[in-house]
Short mmCIF file of C-alpha atoms in Angstrom, two decimals:
data_model
loop_
_atom_site.label_atom_id
_atom_site.label_comp_id
_atom_site.label_asym_id
_atom_site.label_seq_id
_atom_site.Cartn_x
_atom_site.Cartn_y
_atom_site.Cartn_z
CA MET A 1 11.65 16.74 29.80
CA ASN A 2 10.74 15.43 26.41
CA ALA A 3 12.03 17.20 23.48
CA SER A 4 9.80 20.07 21.50
CA ASN A 5 8.25 19.36 18.15
CA ALA A 6 10.28 22.50 17.21
CA SER A 7 13.83 21.51 18.30
CA LEU A 8 13.33 17.96 17.01
CA GLN A 9 12.23 19.65 13.72
CA ALA A 10 15.45 21.83 13.54
CA ARG A 11 17.41 19.27 13.98
CA ARG A 12 15.87 17.18 11.46
CA GLU A 13 16.16 19.76 9.01
CA ALA A 14 20.26 19.56 10.12
CA ALA A 15 20.82 15.98 9.96
CA VAL A 16 18.58 14.35 7.35
CA PRO A 17 18.44 15.16 4.03
CA ARG A 18 15.46 17.55 2.70
CA GLY A 19 14.30 14.76 -0.05
CA VAL A 20 13.21 12.50 2.94
CA GLY A 21 9.57 14.68 3.38
CA VAL A 22 7.77 14.92 6.08
CA ALA A 23 4.01 14.96 6.29
CA HIS A 24 3.86 16.13 9.99
CA PRO A 25 5.96 18.02 11.77
CA VAL A 26 5.22 16.29 15.26
CA TYR A 27 7.20 13.59 16.24
CA ALA A 28 5.72 10.59 17.75
CA ALA A 29 6.85 9.39 21.38
CA ARG A 30 4.79 6.49 21.85
CA ALA A 31 1.57 4.83 20.46
CA GLU A 32 -1.18 2.42 21.29
CA ASN A 33 -3.56 0.94 18.52
CA ALA A 34 -4.76 3.89 16.60
CA GLU A 35 -3.72 6.93 19.04
CA LEU A 36 -0.12 8.35 19.22
CA TRP A 37 1.25 10.98 21.80
CA ASP A 38 3.96 13.13 20.14
CA GLU A 39 7.10 14.50 22.40
CA GLU A 40 5.03 17.40 23.91
CA GLY A 41 2.24 14.87 25.19
CA ARG A 42 -0.44 15.96 22.57
CA ARG A 43 -2.33 12.67 21.74
CA TYR A 44 -3.56 12.33 18.13
CA VAL A 45 -6.06 9.81 16.39
CA ASP A 46 -3.89 8.27 14.01
CA PHE A 47 -5.52 7.53 10.35
CA ALA A 48 -2.33 6.95 8.52
CA GLY A 49 -1.42 3.81 10.07
CA GLY A 50 2.31 4.48 9.20
CA ILE A 51 1.16 4.61 5.38
CA ALA A 52 -1.04 1.41 5.57
CA VAL A 53 1.62 -0.65 8.05
CA LEU A 54 -0.40 -0.84 11.34
CA ASN A 55 -3.39 -2.87 10.11
CA THR A 56 -3.40 -4.71 13.31
CA GLY A 57 -2.66 -1.09 15.26
CA HIS A 58 0.67 -0.08 16.94
CA ARG A 59 2.14 -2.30 19.23
CA HIS A 60 -0.94 -5.30 19.04
CA PRO A 61 0.36 -7.10 22.33
CA LYS A 62 0.00 -10.75 20.21
CA VAL A 63 2.92 -9.21 18.39
CA ILE A 64 4.58 -7.99 20.81
CA ALA A 65 4.68 -11.33 22.45
CA ALA A 66 5.94 -13.04 19.48
CA VAL A 67 8.83 -10.54 19.14
CA GLU A 68 9.43 -10.48 22.62
CA ALA A 69 9.95 -14.47 22.49
CA GLN A 70 11.75 -14.54 19.29
CA LEU A 71 14.68 -12.07 20.51
CA ALA A 72 14.94 -14.26 23.32
CA ARG A 73 16.08 -16.77 20.79
CA PHE A 74 18.10 -14.85 18.34
CA THR A 75 17.99 -12.00 16.05
CA HIS A 76 19.62 -12.87 12.98
CA THR A 77 21.61 -15.37 11.39
CA CYS A 78 20.48 -14.99 7.61
CA PHE A 79 18.13 -17.26 6.15
CA GLN A 80 20.77 -18.35 3.16
CA VAL A 81 23.60 -19.14 5.89
CA THR A 82 21.31 -20.93 8.73
CA PRO A 83 18.11 -20.94 8.01
CA TYR A 84 14.98 -21.09 10.56
CA GLU A 85 11.50 -22.28 11.16
CA PRO A 86 9.80 -19.09 11.44
CA TYR A 87 10.64 -18.15 8.08
CA ILE A 88 9.22 -21.66 6.30
CA GLU A 89 6.26 -21.52 8.72
CA LEU A 90 5.39 -18.36 7.51
CA ALA A 91 5.79 -19.07 3.89
CA GLU A 92 3.48 -22.34 4.45
CA ARG A 93 0.75 -19.76 5.75
CA LEU A 94 0.91 -17.60 3.06
CA ASN A 95 0.84 -19.99 0.18
CA ALA A 96 -2.11 -21.78 2.01
CA ILE A 97 -3.98 -18.30 1.61
CA ALA A 98 -2.72 -16.50 -0.98
CA PRO A 99 -5.58 -16.63 -4.64
CA ILE A 100 -2.83 -18.69 -6.55
CA GLU A 101 -3.49 -21.49 -8.96
CA GLY A 102 -2.29 -24.77 -7.73
CA PRO A 103 0.87 -25.17 -5.50
CA ALA A 104 2.32 -21.97 -4.13
CA LYS A 105 5.66 -21.00 -2.67
CA THR A 106 7.09 -17.64 -1.06
CA ILE A 107 10.36 -15.58 -0.68
CA PHE A 108 10.69 -13.27 1.82
CA LEU A 109 12.51 -9.70 1.57
CA THR A 110 12.57 -6.63 3.28
CA THR A 111 10.69 -4.19 1.66
CA GLY A 112 7.59 -3.36 -0.63
CA ALA A 113 10.36 -2.41 -3.60
CA GLU A 114 12.20 -5.10 -3.11
CA ALA A 115 9.32 -7.71 -3.13
CA VAL A 116 8.54 -5.64 -6.61
CA GLU A 117 12.14 -6.04 -8.27
CA ASN A 118 12.60 -9.43 -7.27
CA ALA A 119 8.94 -10.48 -9.16
CA ILE A 120 10.05 -8.91 -11.78
CA LYS A 121 13.38 -10.66 -11.81
CA ILE A 122 11.32 -13.82 -10.97
CA ALA A 123 9.23 -12.92 -13.78
CA ARG A 124 11.93 -12.37 -16.27
CA ALA A 125 13.91 -15.86 -15.38
CA ALA A 126 10.33 -17.53 -15.73
CA THR A 127 9.44 -16.40 -19.53
CA GLY A 128 12.86 -15.36 -20.99
CA ARG A 129 11.25 -12.02 -21.22
CA SER A 130 12.23 -8.66 -20.35
CA GLY A 131 9.24 -6.26 -21.16
CA ILE A 132 6.87 -5.01 -18.19
CA ILE A 133 3.62 -2.99 -18.45
CA THR A 134 2.48 -1.24 -15.20
CA PHE A 135 -0.45 1.52 -14.99
CA ALA A 136 -0.06 5.61 -14.77
CA GLY A 137 -0.78 6.65 -11.49
CA GLY A 138 0.66 3.19 -9.93
CA TYR A 139 3.51 3.41 -7.53
CA HIS A 140 5.77 0.71 -6.95
CA GLY A 141 8.53 1.96 -5.03
CA ARG A 142 11.47 3.85 -4.80
CA THR A 143 14.65 1.83 -6.21
CA LEU A 144 15.84 2.49 -9.39
CA LEU A 145 13.54 -0.29 -11.23
CA THR A 146 10.35 0.39 -9.04
CA MET A 147 11.03 4.39 -9.53
CA GLY A 148 10.66 3.34 -13.27
CA MET A 149 7.54 1.18 -13.03
CA THR A 150 5.97 4.14 -10.97
CA GLY A 151 3.06 5.89 -12.94
CA LYS A 152 3.90 9.33 -11.18
CA VAL A 153 6.35 11.97 -12.01
CA LEU A 154 6.70 14.05 -8.74
CA PRO A 155 8.11 13.73 -6.14
CA TYR A 156 9.20 10.11 -7.11
CA LYS A 157 10.94 10.58 -10.41
CA ARG A 158 11.94 14.32 -10.81
CA LEU A 159 15.62 14.90 -11.04
CA PHE A 160 16.43 10.92 -10.93
CA ALA A 161 16.26 10.57 -14.70
CA PRO A 162 16.93 8.33 -16.93
CA MET A 163 14.49 5.71 -16.14
CA PRO A 164 15.18 2.08 -16.62
CA ALA A 165 14.54 0.97 -20.19
CA GLU A 166 11.50 -1.57 -21.68
CA ILE A 167 8.85 -0.11 -18.90
CA TYR A 168 5.70 0.75 -20.36
CA HIS A 169 2.85 2.58 -18.73
CA ALA A 170 -1.17 2.22 -19.93
CA PRO A 171 -3.26 4.75 -18.80
CA PHE A 172 -5.73 3.44 -15.41
CA PRO A 173 -9.62 3.59 -15.50
CA PHE A 174 -11.01 6.34 -13.46
CA GLU A 175 -14.05 8.06 -14.51
CA PRO A 176 -13.08 11.55 -13.40
CA PHE A 177 -10.34 11.44 -15.31
CA GLY A 178 -12.24 10.62 -18.22
CA VAL A 179 -10.32 6.98 -18.81
CA THR A 180 -12.53 3.48 -19.29
CA VAL A 181 -12.05 0.15 -19.13
CA SER A 182 -12.21 0.10 -23.17
CA ASP A 183 -9.38 2.84 -23.09
CA THR A 184 -6.96 1.42 -20.90
CA LEU A 185 -7.25 -1.78 -23.55
CA ARG A 186 -7.03 0.14 -26.64
CA ALA A 187 -3.80 1.86 -24.99
CA ILE A 188 -2.10 -1.83 -24.38
CA GLU A 189 -3.39 -2.46 -27.63
CA MET A 190 -1.42 0.26 -29.11
CA LEU A 191 1.92 -0.83 -27.08
CA PHE A 192 1.88 -4.30 -28.70
CA ARG A 193 1.76 -2.63 -32.08
CA ALA A 194 3.94 0.81 -31.27
CA ASP A 195 6.33 -0.23 -28.82
CA ILE A 196 6.62 -4.13 -27.82
CA GLU A 197 5.38 -7.05 -29.39
CA PRO A 198 3.63 -9.35 -26.45
CA SER A 199 6.23 -12.17 -26.90
CA ARG A 200 8.50 -9.64 -25.36
CA VAL A 201 6.56 -8.80 -21.98
CA ALA A 202 7.48 -10.73 -19.26
CA ALA A 203 4.84 -9.40 -16.82
CA ILE A 204 1.68 -6.62 -16.23
CA VAL A 205 2.03 -5.73 -12.68
CA ILE A 206 -1.06 -3.86 -11.22
CA GLU A 207 -2.39 -2.64 -7.65
CA PRO A 208 -6.12 -3.88 -7.00
CA VAL A 209 -7.07 -0.35 -5.60
CA GLN A 210 -3.95 2.52 -6.48
CA GLY A 211 -1.92 3.60 -3.25
CA GLU A 212 0.04 6.74 -4.26
CA GLY A 213 -2.27 7.34 -7.53
CA GLY A 214 -5.37 7.98 -5.60
CA PHE A 215 -6.97 4.88 -3.57
CA ILE A 216 -8.56 4.10 -6.95
CA PRO A 217 -9.77 0.67 -7.28
CA ALA A 218 -9.23 -1.34 -10.58
CA PRO A 219 -12.44 -2.63 -12.11
CA ALA A 220 -13.36 -6.32 -11.81
CA GLU A 221 -13.49 -5.71 -15.85
CA LEU A 222 -9.85 -4.43 -15.87
CA LEU A 223 -8.70 -7.16 -14.19
CA GLN A 224 -10.45 -9.88 -15.72
CA ALA A 225 -9.76 -8.99 -19.24
CA LEU A 226 -6.13 -8.67 -18.33
CA ARG A 227 -6.11 -12.05 -16.80
CA LYS A 228 -7.37 -13.26 -20.52
CA LEU A 229 -4.91 -11.51 -22.45
CA CYS A 230 -1.94 -12.55 -19.99
CA ASP A 231 -3.05 -16.26 -20.57
CA GLU A 232 -3.71 -15.20 -24.44
CA HIS A 233 0.03 -14.33 -24.62
CA GLY A 234 2.03 -16.01 -21.90
CA ILE A 235 2.31 -13.02 -19.93
CA LEU A 236 2.62 -13.23 -16.32
CA LEU A 237 0.18 -11.40 -14.13
CA ILE A 238 1.35 -9.91 -10.90
CA ALA A 239 -0.76 -8.17 -8.54
CA ASP A 240 1.07 -5.39 -6.27
CA GLU A 241 -0.68 -5.79 -2.83
CA VAL A 242 1.87 -4.00 -0.72
CA GLN A 243 -0.54 -1.55 0.41
CA THR A 244 -3.74 -3.59 -0.12
CA GLY A 245 -3.16 -7.05 1.42
CA PHE A 246 -3.87 -8.44 4.92
CA GLY A 247 -7.35 -7.48 5.49
CA ARG A 248 -7.27 -3.62 4.03
CA THR A 249 -9.77 -3.92 1.63
CA GLY A 250 -12.22 -6.18 3.22
CA ARG A 251 -10.58 -9.31 1.68
CA MET A 252 -7.36 -11.01 2.62
CA PHE A 253 -5.89 -9.69 -0.65
CA GLY A 254 -7.46 -7.21 -2.44
CA ILE A 255 -7.55 -9.10 -5.79
CA GLU A 256 -10.42 -11.02 -4.66
CA HIS A 257 -12.74 -8.79 -5.18
CA SER A 258 -12.07 -9.40 -9.18
CA GLY A 259 -12.47 -13.13 -8.87
CA ILE A 260 -9.10 -13.81 -10.62
CA ARG A 261 -6.01 -15.00 -9.76
CA PRO A 262 -2.66 -13.74 -10.50
CA ASP A 263 0.17 -15.51 -11.01
CA MET A 264 2.12 -13.63 -8.10
CA LEU A 265 1.40 -11.45 -5.66
CA THR A 266 4.04 -8.99 -3.92
CA VAL A 267 3.44 -8.27 0.11
CA ALA A 268 5.00 -5.96 2.88
CA LYS A 269 3.56 -2.76 4.74
CA SER A 270 0.92 -4.68 7.27
CA LEU A 271 2.25 -8.21 7.01
CA ALA A 272 4.35 -7.64 9.96
CA GLY A 273 2.49 -5.24 12.21
CA GLY A 274 5.22 -2.40 11.85
CA PHE A 275 8.42 -4.59 11.36
CA PRO A 276 10.35 -4.76 8.48
CA LEU A 277 8.95 -7.66 5.98
CA SER A 278 7.66 -8.03 2.30
CA GLY A 279 7.90 -10.97 0.36
CA VAL A 280 6.64 -12.46 -3.09
CA ILE A 281 3.90 -15.22 -3.43
CA GLY A 282 3.82 -17.04 -6.39
CA ARG A 283 2.92 -20.02 -8.55
CA ALA A 284 5.46 -22.82 -7.63
CA ALA A 285 6.88 -23.05 -10.98
CA ILE A 286 7.43 -19.72 -11.28
CA MET A 287 9.06 -19.38 -8.31
CA ASP A 288 11.14 -22.01 -8.83
CA ALA A 289 12.66 -20.17 -12.06
CA PRO A 290 15.53 -18.80 -10.95
CA GLU A 291 18.78 -20.63 -9.73
CA PRO A 292 20.15 -21.31 -6.34
CA GLY A 293 21.77 -17.86 -4.93
CA GLY A 294 19.74 -15.85 -7.65
CA LEU A 295 17.38 -14.62 -4.74
CA GLY A 296 18.15 -13.36 -0.94
CA GLY A 297 19.16 -10.82 0.76
CA THR A 298 21.07 -10.51 3.89
CA TYR A 299 18.12 -9.00 6.03
CA ALA A 300 15.51 -11.01 3.62
CA GLY A 301 13.10 -12.88 5.96
CA ASN A 302 14.42 -11.17 9.81
CA PRO A 303 13.37 -13.72 12.01
CA ILE A 304 11.80 -11.20 14.64
CA ALA A 305 9.58 -10.07 11.42
CA CYS A 306 8.64 -13.29 10.68
CA ALA A 307 7.58 -13.75 14.11
CA ALA A 308 5.71 -10.99 14.19
CA ALA A 309 3.94 -11.56 11.14
CA LEU A 310 3.12 -14.92 12.19
CA ALA A 311 1.61 -13.43 15.28
CA VAL A 312 -0.44 -10.67 13.01
CA LEU A 313 -2.34 -13.89 10.57
CA ASP A 314 -3.40 -15.10 14.38
CA VAL A 315 -4.83 -11.33 15.34
CA ILE A 316 -6.36 -11.15 11.52
CA GLU A 317 -7.89 -14.44 12.06
CA THR A 318 -9.09 -14.37 15.90
CA GLU A 319 -10.11 -10.85 15.63
CA ASP A 320 -12.07 -11.18 12.03
CA LEU A 321 -10.13 -8.05 10.92
CA VAL A 322 -11.32 -8.75 7.39
CA GLU A 323 -14.86 -8.42 7.98
CA ARG A 324 -14.01 -5.64 10.81
CA ALA A 325 -12.55 -3.64 7.87
CA ASN A 326 -15.89 -3.80 5.97
CA VAL A 327 -17.97 -2.59 9.34
CA ILE A 328 -15.32 0.48 9.57
CA GLY A 329 -15.50 1.30 6.11
CA ALA A 330 -19.35 1.54 5.87
CA THR A 331 -19.01 3.89 9.14
CA ILE A 332 -16.16 6.20 7.08
CA LYS A 333 -18.30 6.30 3.69
CA ALA A 334 -21.65 7.09 5.60
CA ALA A 335 -19.55 9.67 7.67
CA LEU A 336 -18.20 10.94 4.54
CA HIS A 337 -21.46 11.12 2.35
CA ARG A 338 -23.14 13.25 4.93
CA ILE A 339 -20.44 15.89 4.83
CA ALA A 340 -20.43 15.82 1.53
CA SER A 341 -24.12 17.21 1.91
CA ARG A 342 -23.28 19.79 3.96
CA ASN A 343 -22.97 23.62 2.68
CA ASP A 344 -20.79 24.62 4.92
CA VAL A 345 -17.58 22.62 4.16
CA VAL A 346 -14.86 22.37 2.04
CA PRO A 347 -16.35 20.30 -1.39
CA ILE A 348 -15.50 17.06 -1.50
CA ALA A 349 -15.90 14.38 -4.14
CA ALA A 350 -15.38 11.09 -5.60
CA ILE A 351 -15.93 8.80 -2.08
CA ARG A 352 -14.61 5.28 -2.82
CA GLY A 353 -12.35 2.66 -2.05
CA PRO A 354 -13.15 -1.12 -0.71
CA GLY A 355 -13.24 -1.92 2.82
CA ALA A 356 -11.46 0.08 5.24
CA MET A 357 -9.39 1.55 2.03
CA ILE A 358 -11.37 4.91 1.46
CA ALA A 359 -10.46 7.95 -0.19
CA PHE A 360 -12.27 11.31 -1.41
CA ASP A 361 -11.16 14.31 -3.57
CA VAL A 362 -10.95 17.73 -2.03
CA VAL A 363 -12.21 19.54 -5.13
CA LYS A 364 -12.68 23.64 -5.90
CA ASP A 365 -16.52 23.45 -6.52
CA ARG A 366 -19.57 21.31 -5.55
CA GLY A 367 -20.74 19.04 -7.84
CA GLY A 368 -17.33 19.18 -9.97
CA TYR A 369 -13.69 17.62 -9.98
CA GLU A 370 -11.35 20.02 -10.52
CA ALA A 371 -8.75 19.38 -7.78
CA ALA A 372 -7.67 21.94 -5.03
CA PRO A 373 -4.45 20.79 -3.52
CA ASP A 374 -3.68 23.54 -1.42
CA GLN A 375 -6.92 23.27 0.23
CA THR A 376 -6.10 19.89 0.66
CA LYS A 377 -2.63 20.85 2.59
CA ARG A 378 -4.79 22.85 4.55
CA VAL A 379 -7.28 20.41 5.50
CA LEU A 380 -4.33 17.96 6.66
CA ALA A 381 -3.30 21.10 8.86
CA ARG A 382 -6.26 21.50 10.34
CA ALA A 383 -6.72 18.15 10.88
CA ARG A 384 -3.43 17.89 12.92
CA GLU A 385 -4.68 20.75 14.98
CA HIS A 386 -8.15 19.19 15.70
CA GLY A 387 -5.97 15.89 16.91
CA LEU A 388 -5.96 13.70 13.62
CA ILE A 389 -3.10 12.42 11.41
CA LEU A 390 -4.12 11.88 7.83
CA LEU A 391 -2.45 11.62 4.89
CA SER A 392 -2.62 12.94 0.88
CA CYS A 393 -2.37 11.05 -2.68
CA GLY A 394 -3.32 11.29 -5.50
CA VAL A 395 -2.01 12.13 -9.25
CA ASN A 396 -3.35 15.86 -8.93
CA ALA A 397 -2.54 15.68 -4.90
CA ASN A 398 -6.05 16.55 -3.73
CA ALA A 399 -7.17 12.91 -2.91
CA ILE A 400 -7.28 12.22 0.82
CA ARG A 401 -6.83 8.78 2.26
CA LEU A 402 -7.90 7.05 5.34
CA LEU A 403 -6.29 4.50 7.06
CA VAL A 404 -6.95 3.73 10.29
CA PRO A 405 -6.16 0.35 12.02
CA LEU A 406 -8.70 -2.39 11.60
CA THR A 407 -8.42 -3.10 15.80
CA VAL A 408 -9.47 0.82 16.39
CA SER A 409 -12.54 0.83 18.73
CA ASP A 410 -15.69 2.38 17.74
CA THR A 411 -15.16 5.27 20.06
CA VAL A 412 -11.58 6.25 18.59
CA LEU A 413 -12.98 5.70 14.70
CA ASN A 414 -15.88 8.14 15.63
CA GLU A 415 -13.49 10.57 17.13
CA GLY A 416 -11.32 10.82 14.30
CA LEU A 417 -14.20 11.37 12.14
CA ALA A 418 -15.60 13.97 14.08
CA ALA A 419 -12.21 15.28 13.86
CA LEU A 420 -11.72 14.80 10.06
CA GLU A 421 -15.40 16.93 10.03
CA LEU A 422 -14.40 19.87 11.44
CA ALA A 423 -11.03 19.63 9.59
CA LEU A 424 -12.97 20.49 6.15
CA ALA A 425 -15.58 22.56 8.06
CA ALA A 426 -15.13 25.94 5.75
#
């Protein structure tokens, strides 16, 4: 007999540190595509996707088949000891599709934070500089360096000070917060005057769409201005595509919406369909800056995860998931705009996001922007009661983000949207 959610929650509280937060106290027993069943047999529509890891859904048959085939060969050798073809083949495929100017190279790691850290190591080796500029609201990971780069104190930085040196934050433009692209660019110019000269800045790191910050798209005008600024001062531009990559935004990579090419991209999450894998893709000359032995990791580029990622790229192509993201996004936005027009639902505002990377804010008053974080928590709990798994985010903890797998059927997608509407009913 399966354990109950309550009994597992009690065991979790006794055995696991409280710092590992849990969004929903329901314990997964099995999952398929965009559906999940808990230990008590209750079914849920999954609009969280393991926090953007499951663009190809839970247990895609082609991904599982690729993993099983690799399991029959070997599970680990460490690429730096005895390398293997899946790592090389995956690097070749990503180098061919990444929006990088000229020849590209790729290194594989295990987590998104590890990818960002290695991108900074590479940038420092390539430029001989140390400074890093990131943005308020941005999220880059939970290691000490990436925590410092993250522009959100709660829950990521509280109790963990001091942060690493030579990390500087600029405001991120978003109309409801009263910040414009001009404000952001002026703030960077002020950094150059007050804190660090541009000749000491190794990299500017930006998410094409902020993730934990609230699914806020970076305006193309800003990204184009940053590209020009970086070219002017010899600074490297790094696109953190950990959450935006692999079709989620209606392009293979989120930065492609802007028309600019970064010097490096960091990738993870949906790269390997649920298996731990991350990477840094960049201009070959930059990627070759560290000396042999300067990069790597015991589990980095695990062969099982590489095999899964090769299958993920096949699925994205054969099932046209990049375009599917745009279709899903249009369906979601239409539903949200219809819900927002009702007078008998929780007030929502600022429906936003490219492709199927959609979010909206729960606010106190219809037509306003004042955040309602407590109401947001209640909406998530009601959604769970109606069989829908949702996640919140945002600097004010009032954004609800939708990360349904791109392989979802129309039937399950509409079922999830109906549950969301019930959860929002006042």
